[in-house]
Short mmCIF file of C-alpha atoms (C1' of nucleotides) in Angstrom, two decimals:
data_model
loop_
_atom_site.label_atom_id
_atom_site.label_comp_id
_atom_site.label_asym_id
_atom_site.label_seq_id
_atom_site.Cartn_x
_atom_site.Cartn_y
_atom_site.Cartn_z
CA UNK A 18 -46.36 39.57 -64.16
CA UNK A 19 -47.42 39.52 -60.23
CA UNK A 20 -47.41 43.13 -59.27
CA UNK A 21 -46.85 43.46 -55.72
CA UNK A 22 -49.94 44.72 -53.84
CA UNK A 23 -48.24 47.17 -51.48
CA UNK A 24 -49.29 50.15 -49.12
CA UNK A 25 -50.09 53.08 -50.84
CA UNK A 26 -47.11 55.01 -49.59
CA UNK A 27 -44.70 52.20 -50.32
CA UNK A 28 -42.85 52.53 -54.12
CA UNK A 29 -42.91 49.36 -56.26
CA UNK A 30 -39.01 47.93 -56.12
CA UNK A 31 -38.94 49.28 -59.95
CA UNK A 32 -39.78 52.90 -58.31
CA UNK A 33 -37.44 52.70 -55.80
CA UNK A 34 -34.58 51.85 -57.68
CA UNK A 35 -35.43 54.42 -60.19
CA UNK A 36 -35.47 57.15 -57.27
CA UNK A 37 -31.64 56.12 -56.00
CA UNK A 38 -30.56 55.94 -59.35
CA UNK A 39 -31.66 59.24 -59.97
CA UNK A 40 -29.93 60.32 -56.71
CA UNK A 41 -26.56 58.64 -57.06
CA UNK A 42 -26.02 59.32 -60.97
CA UNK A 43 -27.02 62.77 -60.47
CA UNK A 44 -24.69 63.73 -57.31
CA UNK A 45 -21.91 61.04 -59.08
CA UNK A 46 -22.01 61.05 -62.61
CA UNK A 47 -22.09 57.59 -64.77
CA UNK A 48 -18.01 56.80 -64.12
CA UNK A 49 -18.63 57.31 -60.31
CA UNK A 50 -21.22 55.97 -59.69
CA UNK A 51 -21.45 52.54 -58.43
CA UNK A 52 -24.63 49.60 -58.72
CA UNK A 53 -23.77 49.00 -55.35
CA UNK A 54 -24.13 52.64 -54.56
CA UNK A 55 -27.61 52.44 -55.57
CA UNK A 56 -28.91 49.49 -54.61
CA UNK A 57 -27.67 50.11 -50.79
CA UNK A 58 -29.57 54.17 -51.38
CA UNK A 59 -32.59 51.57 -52.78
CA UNK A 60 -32.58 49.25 -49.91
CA UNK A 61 -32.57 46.19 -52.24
CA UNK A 62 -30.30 43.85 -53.37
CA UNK A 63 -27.97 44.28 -55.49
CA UNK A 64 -29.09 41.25 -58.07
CA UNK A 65 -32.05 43.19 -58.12
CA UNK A 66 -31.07 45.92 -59.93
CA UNK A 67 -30.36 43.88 -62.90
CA UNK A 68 -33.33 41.90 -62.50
CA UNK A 69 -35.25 45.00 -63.33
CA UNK A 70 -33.05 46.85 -65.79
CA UNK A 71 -30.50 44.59 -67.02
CA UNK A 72 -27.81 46.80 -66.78
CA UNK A 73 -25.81 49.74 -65.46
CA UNK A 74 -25.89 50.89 -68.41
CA UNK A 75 -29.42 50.82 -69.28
CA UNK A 76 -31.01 51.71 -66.15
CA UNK A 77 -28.78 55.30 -66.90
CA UNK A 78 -30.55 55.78 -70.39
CA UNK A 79 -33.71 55.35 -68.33
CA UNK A 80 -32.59 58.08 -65.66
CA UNK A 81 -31.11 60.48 -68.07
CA UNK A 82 -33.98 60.81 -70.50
CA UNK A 83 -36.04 61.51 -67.35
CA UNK A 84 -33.52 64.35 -66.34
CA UNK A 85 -33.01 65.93 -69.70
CA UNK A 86 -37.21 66.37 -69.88
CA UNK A 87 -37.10 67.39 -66.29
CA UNK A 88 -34.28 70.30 -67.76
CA UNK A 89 -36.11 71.18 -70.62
CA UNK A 90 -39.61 70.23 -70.28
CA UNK A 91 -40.55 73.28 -68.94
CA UNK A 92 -38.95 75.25 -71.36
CA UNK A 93 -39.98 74.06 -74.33
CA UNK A 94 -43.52 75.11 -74.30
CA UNK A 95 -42.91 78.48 -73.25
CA UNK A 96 -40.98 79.04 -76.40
CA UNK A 97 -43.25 78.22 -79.13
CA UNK A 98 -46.40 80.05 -77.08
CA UNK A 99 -47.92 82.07 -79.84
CA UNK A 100 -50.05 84.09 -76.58
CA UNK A 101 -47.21 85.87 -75.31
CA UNK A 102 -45.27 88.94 -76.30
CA UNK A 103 -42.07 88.65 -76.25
CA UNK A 104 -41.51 90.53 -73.02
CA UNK A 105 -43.75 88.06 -71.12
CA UNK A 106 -41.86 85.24 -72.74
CA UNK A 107 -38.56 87.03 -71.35
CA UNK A 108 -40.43 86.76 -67.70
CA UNK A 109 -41.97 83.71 -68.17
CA UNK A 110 -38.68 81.88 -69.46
CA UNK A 111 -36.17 83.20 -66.15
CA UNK A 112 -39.38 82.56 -64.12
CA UNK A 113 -39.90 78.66 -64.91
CA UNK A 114 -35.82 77.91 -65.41
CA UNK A 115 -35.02 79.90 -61.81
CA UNK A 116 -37.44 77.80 -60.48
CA UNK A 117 -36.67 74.32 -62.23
CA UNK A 118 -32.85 75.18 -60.99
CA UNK A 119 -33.57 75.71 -57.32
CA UNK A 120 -35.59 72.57 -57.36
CA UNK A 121 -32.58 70.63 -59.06
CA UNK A 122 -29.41 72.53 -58.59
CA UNK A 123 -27.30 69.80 -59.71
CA UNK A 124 -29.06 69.33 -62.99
CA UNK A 125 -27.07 71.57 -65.16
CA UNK A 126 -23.63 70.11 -64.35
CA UNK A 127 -24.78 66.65 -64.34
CA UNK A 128 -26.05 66.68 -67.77
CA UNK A 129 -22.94 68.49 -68.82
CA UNK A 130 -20.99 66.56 -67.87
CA UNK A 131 -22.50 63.36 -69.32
CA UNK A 132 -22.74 65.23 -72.56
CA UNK A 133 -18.93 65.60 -72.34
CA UNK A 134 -18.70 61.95 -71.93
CA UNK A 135 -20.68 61.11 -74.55
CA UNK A 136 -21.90 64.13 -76.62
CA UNK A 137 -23.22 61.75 -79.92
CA UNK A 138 -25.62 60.13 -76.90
CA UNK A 139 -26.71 62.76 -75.63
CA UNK A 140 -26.62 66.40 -77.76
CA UNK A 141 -29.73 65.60 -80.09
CA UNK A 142 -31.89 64.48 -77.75
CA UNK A 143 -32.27 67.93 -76.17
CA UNK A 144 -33.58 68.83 -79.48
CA UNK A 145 -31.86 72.06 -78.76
CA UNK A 146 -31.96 73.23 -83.49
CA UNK A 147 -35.64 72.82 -83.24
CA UNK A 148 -35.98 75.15 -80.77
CA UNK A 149 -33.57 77.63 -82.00
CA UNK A 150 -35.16 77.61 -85.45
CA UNK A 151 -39.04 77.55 -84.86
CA UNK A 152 -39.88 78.26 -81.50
CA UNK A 153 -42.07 81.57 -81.24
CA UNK A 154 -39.78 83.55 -78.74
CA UNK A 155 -36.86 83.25 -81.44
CA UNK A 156 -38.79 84.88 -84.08
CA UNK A 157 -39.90 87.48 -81.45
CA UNK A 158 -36.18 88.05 -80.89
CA UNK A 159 -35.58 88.96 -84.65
CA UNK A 160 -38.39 91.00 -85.14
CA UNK A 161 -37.74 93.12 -81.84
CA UNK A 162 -33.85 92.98 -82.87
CA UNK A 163 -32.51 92.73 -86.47
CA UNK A 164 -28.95 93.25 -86.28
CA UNK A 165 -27.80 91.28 -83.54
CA UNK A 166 -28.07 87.30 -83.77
CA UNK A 167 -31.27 86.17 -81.37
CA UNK A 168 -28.93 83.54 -80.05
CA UNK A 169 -26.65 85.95 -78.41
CA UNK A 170 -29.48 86.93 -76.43
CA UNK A 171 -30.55 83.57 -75.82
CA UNK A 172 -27.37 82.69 -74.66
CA UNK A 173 -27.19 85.68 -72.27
CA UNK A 174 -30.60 84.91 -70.37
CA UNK A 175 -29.97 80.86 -69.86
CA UNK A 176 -26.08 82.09 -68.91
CA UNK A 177 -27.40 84.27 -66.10
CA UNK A 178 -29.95 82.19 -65.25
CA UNK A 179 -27.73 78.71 -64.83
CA UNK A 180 -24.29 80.72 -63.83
CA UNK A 181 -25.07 81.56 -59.75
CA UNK A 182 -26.59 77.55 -60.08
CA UNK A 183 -23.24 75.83 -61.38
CA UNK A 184 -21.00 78.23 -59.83
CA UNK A 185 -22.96 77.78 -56.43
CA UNK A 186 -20.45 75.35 -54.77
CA UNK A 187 -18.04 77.87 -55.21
CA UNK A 188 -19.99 81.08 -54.47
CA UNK A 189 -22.46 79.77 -51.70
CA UNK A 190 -19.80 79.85 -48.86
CA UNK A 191 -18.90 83.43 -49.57
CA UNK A 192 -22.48 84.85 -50.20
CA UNK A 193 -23.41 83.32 -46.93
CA UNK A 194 -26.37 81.26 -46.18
CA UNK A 195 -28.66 79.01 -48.20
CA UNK A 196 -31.24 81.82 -47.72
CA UNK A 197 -29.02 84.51 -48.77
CA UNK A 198 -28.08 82.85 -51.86
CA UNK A 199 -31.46 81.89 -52.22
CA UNK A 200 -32.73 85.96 -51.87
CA UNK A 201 -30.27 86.80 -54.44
CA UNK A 202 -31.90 84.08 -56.94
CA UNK A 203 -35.37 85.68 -56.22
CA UNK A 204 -33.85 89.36 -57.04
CA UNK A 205 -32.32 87.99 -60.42
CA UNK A 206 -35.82 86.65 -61.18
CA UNK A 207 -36.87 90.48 -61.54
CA UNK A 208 -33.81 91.85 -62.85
CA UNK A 209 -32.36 89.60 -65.54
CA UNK A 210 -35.93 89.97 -67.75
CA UNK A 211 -35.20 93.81 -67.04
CA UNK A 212 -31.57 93.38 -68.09
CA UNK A 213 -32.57 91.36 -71.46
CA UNK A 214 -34.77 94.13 -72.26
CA UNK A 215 -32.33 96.62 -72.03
CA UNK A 216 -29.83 94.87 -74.02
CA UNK A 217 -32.81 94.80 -76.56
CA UNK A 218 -33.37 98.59 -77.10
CA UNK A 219 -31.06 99.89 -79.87
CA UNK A 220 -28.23 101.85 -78.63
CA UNK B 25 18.54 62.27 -59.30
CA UNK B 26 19.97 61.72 -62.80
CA UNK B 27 18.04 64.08 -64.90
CA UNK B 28 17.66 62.53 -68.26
CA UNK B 29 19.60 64.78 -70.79
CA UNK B 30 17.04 65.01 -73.81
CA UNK B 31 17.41 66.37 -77.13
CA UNK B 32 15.87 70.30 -76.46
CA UNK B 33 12.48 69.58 -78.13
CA UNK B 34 11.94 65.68 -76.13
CA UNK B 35 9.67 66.12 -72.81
CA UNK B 36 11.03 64.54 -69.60
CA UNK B 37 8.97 61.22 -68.85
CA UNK B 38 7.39 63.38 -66.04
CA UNK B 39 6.16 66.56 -68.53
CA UNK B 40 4.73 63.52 -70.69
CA UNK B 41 2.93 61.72 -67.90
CA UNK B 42 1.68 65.42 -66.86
CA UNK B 43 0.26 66.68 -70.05
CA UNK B 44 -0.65 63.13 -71.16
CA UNK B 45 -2.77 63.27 -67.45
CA UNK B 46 -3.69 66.89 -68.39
CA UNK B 47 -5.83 65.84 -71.75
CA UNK B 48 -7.23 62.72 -70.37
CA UNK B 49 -8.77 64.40 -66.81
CA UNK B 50 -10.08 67.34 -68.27
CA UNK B 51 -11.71 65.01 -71.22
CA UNK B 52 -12.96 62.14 -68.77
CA UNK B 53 -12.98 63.42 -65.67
CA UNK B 54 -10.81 61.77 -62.60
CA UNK B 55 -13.35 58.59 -62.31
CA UNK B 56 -13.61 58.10 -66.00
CA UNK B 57 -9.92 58.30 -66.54
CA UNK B 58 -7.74 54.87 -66.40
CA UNK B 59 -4.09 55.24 -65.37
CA UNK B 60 -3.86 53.17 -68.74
CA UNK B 61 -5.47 55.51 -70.38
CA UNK B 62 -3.08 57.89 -69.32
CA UNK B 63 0.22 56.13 -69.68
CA UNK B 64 -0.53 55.00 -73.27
CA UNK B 65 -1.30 58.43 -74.25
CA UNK B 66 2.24 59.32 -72.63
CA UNK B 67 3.73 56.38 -74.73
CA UNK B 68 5.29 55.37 -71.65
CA UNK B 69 5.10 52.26 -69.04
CA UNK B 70 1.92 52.17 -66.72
CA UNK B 71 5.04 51.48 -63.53
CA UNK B 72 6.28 54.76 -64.51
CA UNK B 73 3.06 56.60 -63.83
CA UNK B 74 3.10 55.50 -60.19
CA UNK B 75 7.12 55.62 -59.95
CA UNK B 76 7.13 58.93 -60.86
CA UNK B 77 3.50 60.13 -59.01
CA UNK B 78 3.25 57.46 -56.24
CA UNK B 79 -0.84 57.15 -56.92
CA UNK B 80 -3.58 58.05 -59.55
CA UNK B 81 -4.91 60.41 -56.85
CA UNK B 82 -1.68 62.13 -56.12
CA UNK B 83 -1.38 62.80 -60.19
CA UNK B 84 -4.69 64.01 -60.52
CA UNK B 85 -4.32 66.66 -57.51
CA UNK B 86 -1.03 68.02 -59.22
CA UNK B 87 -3.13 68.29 -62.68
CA UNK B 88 -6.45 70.17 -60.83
CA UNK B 89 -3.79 72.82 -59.56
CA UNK B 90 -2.45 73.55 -62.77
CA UNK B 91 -5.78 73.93 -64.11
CA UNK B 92 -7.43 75.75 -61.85
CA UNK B 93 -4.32 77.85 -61.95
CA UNK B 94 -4.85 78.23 -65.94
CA UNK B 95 -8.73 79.07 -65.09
CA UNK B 96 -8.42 81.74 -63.08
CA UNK B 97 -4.84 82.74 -63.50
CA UNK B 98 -5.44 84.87 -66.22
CA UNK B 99 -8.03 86.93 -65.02
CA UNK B 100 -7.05 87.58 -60.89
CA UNK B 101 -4.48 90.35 -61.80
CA UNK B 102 -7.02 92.03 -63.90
CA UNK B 103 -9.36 92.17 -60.88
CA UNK B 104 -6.91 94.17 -58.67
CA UNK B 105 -5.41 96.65 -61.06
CA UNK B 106 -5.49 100.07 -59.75
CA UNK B 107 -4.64 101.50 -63.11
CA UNK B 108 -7.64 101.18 -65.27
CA UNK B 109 -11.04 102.37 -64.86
CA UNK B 110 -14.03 99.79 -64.61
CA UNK B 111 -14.71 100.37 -68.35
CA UNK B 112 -11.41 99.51 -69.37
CA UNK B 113 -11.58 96.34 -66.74
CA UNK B 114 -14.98 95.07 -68.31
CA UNK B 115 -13.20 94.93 -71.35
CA UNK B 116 -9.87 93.38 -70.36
CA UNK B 117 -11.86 90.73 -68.01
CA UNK B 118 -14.40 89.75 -70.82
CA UNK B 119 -11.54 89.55 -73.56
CA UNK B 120 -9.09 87.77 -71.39
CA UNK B 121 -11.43 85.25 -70.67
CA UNK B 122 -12.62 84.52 -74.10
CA UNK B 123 -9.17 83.78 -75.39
CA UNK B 124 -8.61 81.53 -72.03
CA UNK B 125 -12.08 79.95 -72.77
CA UNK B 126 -11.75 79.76 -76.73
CA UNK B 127 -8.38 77.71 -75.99
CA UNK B 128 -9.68 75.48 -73.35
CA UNK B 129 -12.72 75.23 -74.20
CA UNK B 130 -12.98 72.03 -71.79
CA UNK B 131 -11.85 73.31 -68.65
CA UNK B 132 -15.12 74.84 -67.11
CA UNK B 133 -17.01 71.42 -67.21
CA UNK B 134 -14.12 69.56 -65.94
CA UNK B 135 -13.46 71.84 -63.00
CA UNK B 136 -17.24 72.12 -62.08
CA UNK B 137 -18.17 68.47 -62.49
CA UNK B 138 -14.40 67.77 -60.11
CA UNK B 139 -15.93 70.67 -57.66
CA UNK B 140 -19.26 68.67 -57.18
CA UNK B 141 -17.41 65.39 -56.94
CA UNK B 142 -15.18 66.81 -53.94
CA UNK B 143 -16.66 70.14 -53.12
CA UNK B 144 -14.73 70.31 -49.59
CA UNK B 145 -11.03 69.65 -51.26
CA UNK B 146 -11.36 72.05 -54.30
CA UNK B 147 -13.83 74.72 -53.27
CA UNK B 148 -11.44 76.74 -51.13
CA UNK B 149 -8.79 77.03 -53.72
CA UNK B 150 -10.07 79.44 -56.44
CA UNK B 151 -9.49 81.70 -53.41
CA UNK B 152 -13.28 83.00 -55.00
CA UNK B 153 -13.93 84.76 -51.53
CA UNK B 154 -10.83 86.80 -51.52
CA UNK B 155 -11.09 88.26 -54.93
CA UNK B 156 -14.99 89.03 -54.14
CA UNK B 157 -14.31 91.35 -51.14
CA UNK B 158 -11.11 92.83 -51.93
CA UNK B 159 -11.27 93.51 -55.50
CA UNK B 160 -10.67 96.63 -56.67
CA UNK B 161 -13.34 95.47 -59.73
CA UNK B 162 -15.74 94.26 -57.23
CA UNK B 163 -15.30 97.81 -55.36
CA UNK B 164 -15.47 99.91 -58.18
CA UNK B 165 -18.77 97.80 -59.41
CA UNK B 166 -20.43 99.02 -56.04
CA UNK B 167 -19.08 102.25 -56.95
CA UNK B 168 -20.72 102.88 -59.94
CA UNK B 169 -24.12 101.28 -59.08
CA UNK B 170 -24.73 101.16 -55.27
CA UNK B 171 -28.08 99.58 -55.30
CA UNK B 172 -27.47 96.33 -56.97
CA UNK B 173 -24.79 94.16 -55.22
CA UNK B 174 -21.53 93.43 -56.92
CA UNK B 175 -22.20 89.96 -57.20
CA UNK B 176 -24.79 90.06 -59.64
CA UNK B 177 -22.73 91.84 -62.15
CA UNK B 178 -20.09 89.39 -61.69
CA UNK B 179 -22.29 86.16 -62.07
CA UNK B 180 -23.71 88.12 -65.68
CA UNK B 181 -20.11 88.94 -67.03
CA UNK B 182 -18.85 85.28 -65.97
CA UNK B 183 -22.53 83.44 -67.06
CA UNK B 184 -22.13 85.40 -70.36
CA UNK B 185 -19.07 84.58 -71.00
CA UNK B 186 -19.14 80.63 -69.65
CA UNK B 187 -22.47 80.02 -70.82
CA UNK B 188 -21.53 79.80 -75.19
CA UNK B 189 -18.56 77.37 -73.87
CA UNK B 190 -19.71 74.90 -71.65
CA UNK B 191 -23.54 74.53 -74.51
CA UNK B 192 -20.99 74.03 -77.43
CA UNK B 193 -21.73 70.35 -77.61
CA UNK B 194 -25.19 71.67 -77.89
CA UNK B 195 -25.05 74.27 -79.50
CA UNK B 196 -22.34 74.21 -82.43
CA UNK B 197 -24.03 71.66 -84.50
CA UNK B 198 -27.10 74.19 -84.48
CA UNK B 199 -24.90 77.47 -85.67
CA UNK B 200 -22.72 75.57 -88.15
CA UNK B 201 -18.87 75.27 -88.58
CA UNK B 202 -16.71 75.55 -85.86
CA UNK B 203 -15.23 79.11 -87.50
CA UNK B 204 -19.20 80.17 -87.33
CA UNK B 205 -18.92 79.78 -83.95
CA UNK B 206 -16.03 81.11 -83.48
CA UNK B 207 -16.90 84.24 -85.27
CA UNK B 208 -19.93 84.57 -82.60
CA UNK B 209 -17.47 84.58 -79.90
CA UNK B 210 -15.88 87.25 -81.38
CA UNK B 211 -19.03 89.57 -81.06
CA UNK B 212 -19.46 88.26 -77.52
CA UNK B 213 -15.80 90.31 -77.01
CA UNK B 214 -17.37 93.62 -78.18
CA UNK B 215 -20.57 93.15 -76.88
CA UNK B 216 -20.76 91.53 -73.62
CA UNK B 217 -18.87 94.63 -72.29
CA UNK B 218 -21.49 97.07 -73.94
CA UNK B 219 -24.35 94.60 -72.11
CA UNK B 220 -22.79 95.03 -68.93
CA UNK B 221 -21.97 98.88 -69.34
CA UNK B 222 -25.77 99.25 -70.10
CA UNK B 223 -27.05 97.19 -66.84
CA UNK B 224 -24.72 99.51 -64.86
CA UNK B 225 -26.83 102.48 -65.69
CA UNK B 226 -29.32 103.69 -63.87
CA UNK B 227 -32.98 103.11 -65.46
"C1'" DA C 8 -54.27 23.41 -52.21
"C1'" DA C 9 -51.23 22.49 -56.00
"C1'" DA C 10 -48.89 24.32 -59.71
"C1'" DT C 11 -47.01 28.21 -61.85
"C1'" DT C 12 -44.94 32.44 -62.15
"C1'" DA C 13 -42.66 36.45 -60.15
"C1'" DT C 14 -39.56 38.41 -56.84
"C1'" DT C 15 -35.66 38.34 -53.83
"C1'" DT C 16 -31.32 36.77 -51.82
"C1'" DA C 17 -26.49 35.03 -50.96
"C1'" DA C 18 -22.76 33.46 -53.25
"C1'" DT C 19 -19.86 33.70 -56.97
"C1'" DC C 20 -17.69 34.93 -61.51
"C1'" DA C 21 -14.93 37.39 -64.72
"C1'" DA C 22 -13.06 41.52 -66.20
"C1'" DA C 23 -11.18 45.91 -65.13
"C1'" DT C 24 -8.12 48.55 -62.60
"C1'" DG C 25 -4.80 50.81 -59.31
"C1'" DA C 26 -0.68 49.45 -57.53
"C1'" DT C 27 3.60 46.68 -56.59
"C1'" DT C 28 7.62 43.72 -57.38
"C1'" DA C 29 11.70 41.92 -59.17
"C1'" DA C 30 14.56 42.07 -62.87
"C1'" DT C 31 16.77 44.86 -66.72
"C1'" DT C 32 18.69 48.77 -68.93
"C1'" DA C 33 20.51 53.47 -68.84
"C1'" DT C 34 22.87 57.18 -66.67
"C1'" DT C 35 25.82 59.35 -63.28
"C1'" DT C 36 29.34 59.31 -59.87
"C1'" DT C 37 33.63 57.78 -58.08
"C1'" DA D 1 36.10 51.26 -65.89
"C1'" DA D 2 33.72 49.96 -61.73
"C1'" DA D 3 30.26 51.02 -58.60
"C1'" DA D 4 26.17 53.27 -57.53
"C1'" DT D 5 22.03 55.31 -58.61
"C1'" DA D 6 18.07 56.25 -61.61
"C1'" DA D 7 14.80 54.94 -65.09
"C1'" DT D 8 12.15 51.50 -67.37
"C1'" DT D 9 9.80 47.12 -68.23
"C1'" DA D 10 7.00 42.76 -67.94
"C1'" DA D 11 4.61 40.17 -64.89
"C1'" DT D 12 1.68 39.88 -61.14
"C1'" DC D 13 -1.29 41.11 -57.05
"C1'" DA D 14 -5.33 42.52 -54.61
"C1'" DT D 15 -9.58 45.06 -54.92
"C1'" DT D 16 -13.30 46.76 -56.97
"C1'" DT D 17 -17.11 46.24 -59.72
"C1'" DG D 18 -20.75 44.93 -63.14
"C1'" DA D 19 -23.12 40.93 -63.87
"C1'" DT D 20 -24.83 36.07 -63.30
"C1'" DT D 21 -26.44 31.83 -61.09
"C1'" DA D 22 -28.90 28.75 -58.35
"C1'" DA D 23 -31.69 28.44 -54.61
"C1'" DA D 24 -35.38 30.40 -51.58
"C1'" DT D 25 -39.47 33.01 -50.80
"C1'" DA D 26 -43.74 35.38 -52.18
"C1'" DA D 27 -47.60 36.09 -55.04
"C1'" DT D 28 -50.84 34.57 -58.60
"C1'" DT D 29 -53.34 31.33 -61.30
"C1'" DT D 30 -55.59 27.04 -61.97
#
DNA sequence: AAATTATTTAATCAAATGATTAATTATTTT
DNA sequence: AAAATAATTAATCATTTGATTAAATAATTT
């Protein structure tokens, strides 16, 4: 195997095809998107493409395990982090996924969507029962709340979280700027561990 | 135009191509979906798709209408009725949407992943803009809690709401039977309203 | 430097796919 | 019933698209 010697700033082809993958698949989905697509976003030929990853097919595997741990990655540690209370978990959580989502807005729908196309593929991997069944902040949910299920809760904080991120298309044009919408994401950051803990309080 | 005269309960060809077109959009998406697909799930020529549509294109616009239309149909009236107090709206937004939600259960992904695919085309026509200024919900939200725009409230009610739908894939296998899940959207119906009442208040 | 191996390209293939055509059957109008 | 119009079909076309091939170039090893 003759690895290129290249600039430091210059990707390996692998790399580079990797990146535009990530790109077109991402912004297109697996049915739209095209090899040609992302060999012309690569700058490479298209032969190329399968030279390195034999098919369209397997060069998405690649890409989408990389997305789904750039999704979750974050997450999961925060969850099973035995030095937290639960109301730092409730900050920490909105904190990390608010952040992960302005980075990748199109994340959420993209990996949504593929799981639509192809949920036997796709649903374990996100490993989503281990999570809900051992991680520390879902214990800390129980204790703090017997008599209401701790996934409802769950539920509510990653819906209010992703929500203003896959409805953005649609909301961004009346809310007004990129930094307006943006400002409103760094006011939810506050409010929605506030709004959690409310809903957490018995009645 | 001779107008086929069918037994009551037979479809025209067209209602066949159209709901045939219907279930194979929303479950593919428009670039996933062959015209093949949909004419053998119509039972019906693959000529007669374009005879009676002129294009794939054409077909799919006329299906995105009526489903967008069934998305949001429901629940516009209920944002401008002058007759019942925000409680009651809460309520009647949050229930109506469930049902709409627990018998399409597809529809959110399919519209979101066909927004990102052609923001430009489809953005415009959930006429979201219109029903976020002129509201009589959206006024009555600002109302009731003048320090917190409108929006926010909105984006938990909907993100709530959206969020147990478009994780089922996810999800269900985690909380059991279909009818378990089921029976947790239930509870959303009482208590997303309650959650919402609470974040209204002042701390 | 020669030989070997790795990388890259242009050209091409084969299958999939949206669309059309020409002929056939069914229905409606005259 | 004859003529005209509408609906339906099988066959075919033209493009698109994922993938391959054979030849050329670049890098590495001997």
């Amino acid at each position: 195997m003759a690895k290129k010697v290249k600039a430091e700033l210059d990707l390996t082809t692998e790399q580079k095809i990797k990146e535009a993958a990530s790109r077109v698949f991402t912004k297109k989905g697996y049915g739209n998107a095209r090899t040609r697509d992302i060999a012309e976003e690569a700058g490479i030929n298209l032969a190329l493409l399968n030279y390195y990853f034999r098919s369209k097919e397997k060069l998405f595997d690649i890409i989408m395990a990389e997305r789904i741990e750039k999704l979750f990655g974050v997450l999961a540690p925060l969850l099973y982090d035995e030095g937290t209370t639960l109301e730092e978990k409730l900050q920490n959580i909105t904190d990390n996924y608010i952040t992960m989502l302005t980075e990748h807005p199109d994340l959420p729908i993209f990996v949504l969507s593929e799981i639509r196309n192809n949920p036997d593929k796709l649903a374990d991997r996100l490993q989503a029962r281990k999570h809900m069944t051992q991680s520390v902040f879902v214990r800390q949910l129980m204790e703090k709340r017997k008599d209401i299920s701790p996934f409802h809760f769950l539920m509510n904080l990653l819906g209010m979280a992703l929500f203003p991120f896959i409805a953005k298309p649609v909301l961004q044009p009346i809310i007004g700027s990129e930094n307006n919408y943006n400002a409103m994401m760094e006011q939810r950051r506050v409010l929605i561990p506030k709004w959690i803990k409310m809903m957490l309080e018995e009645v």
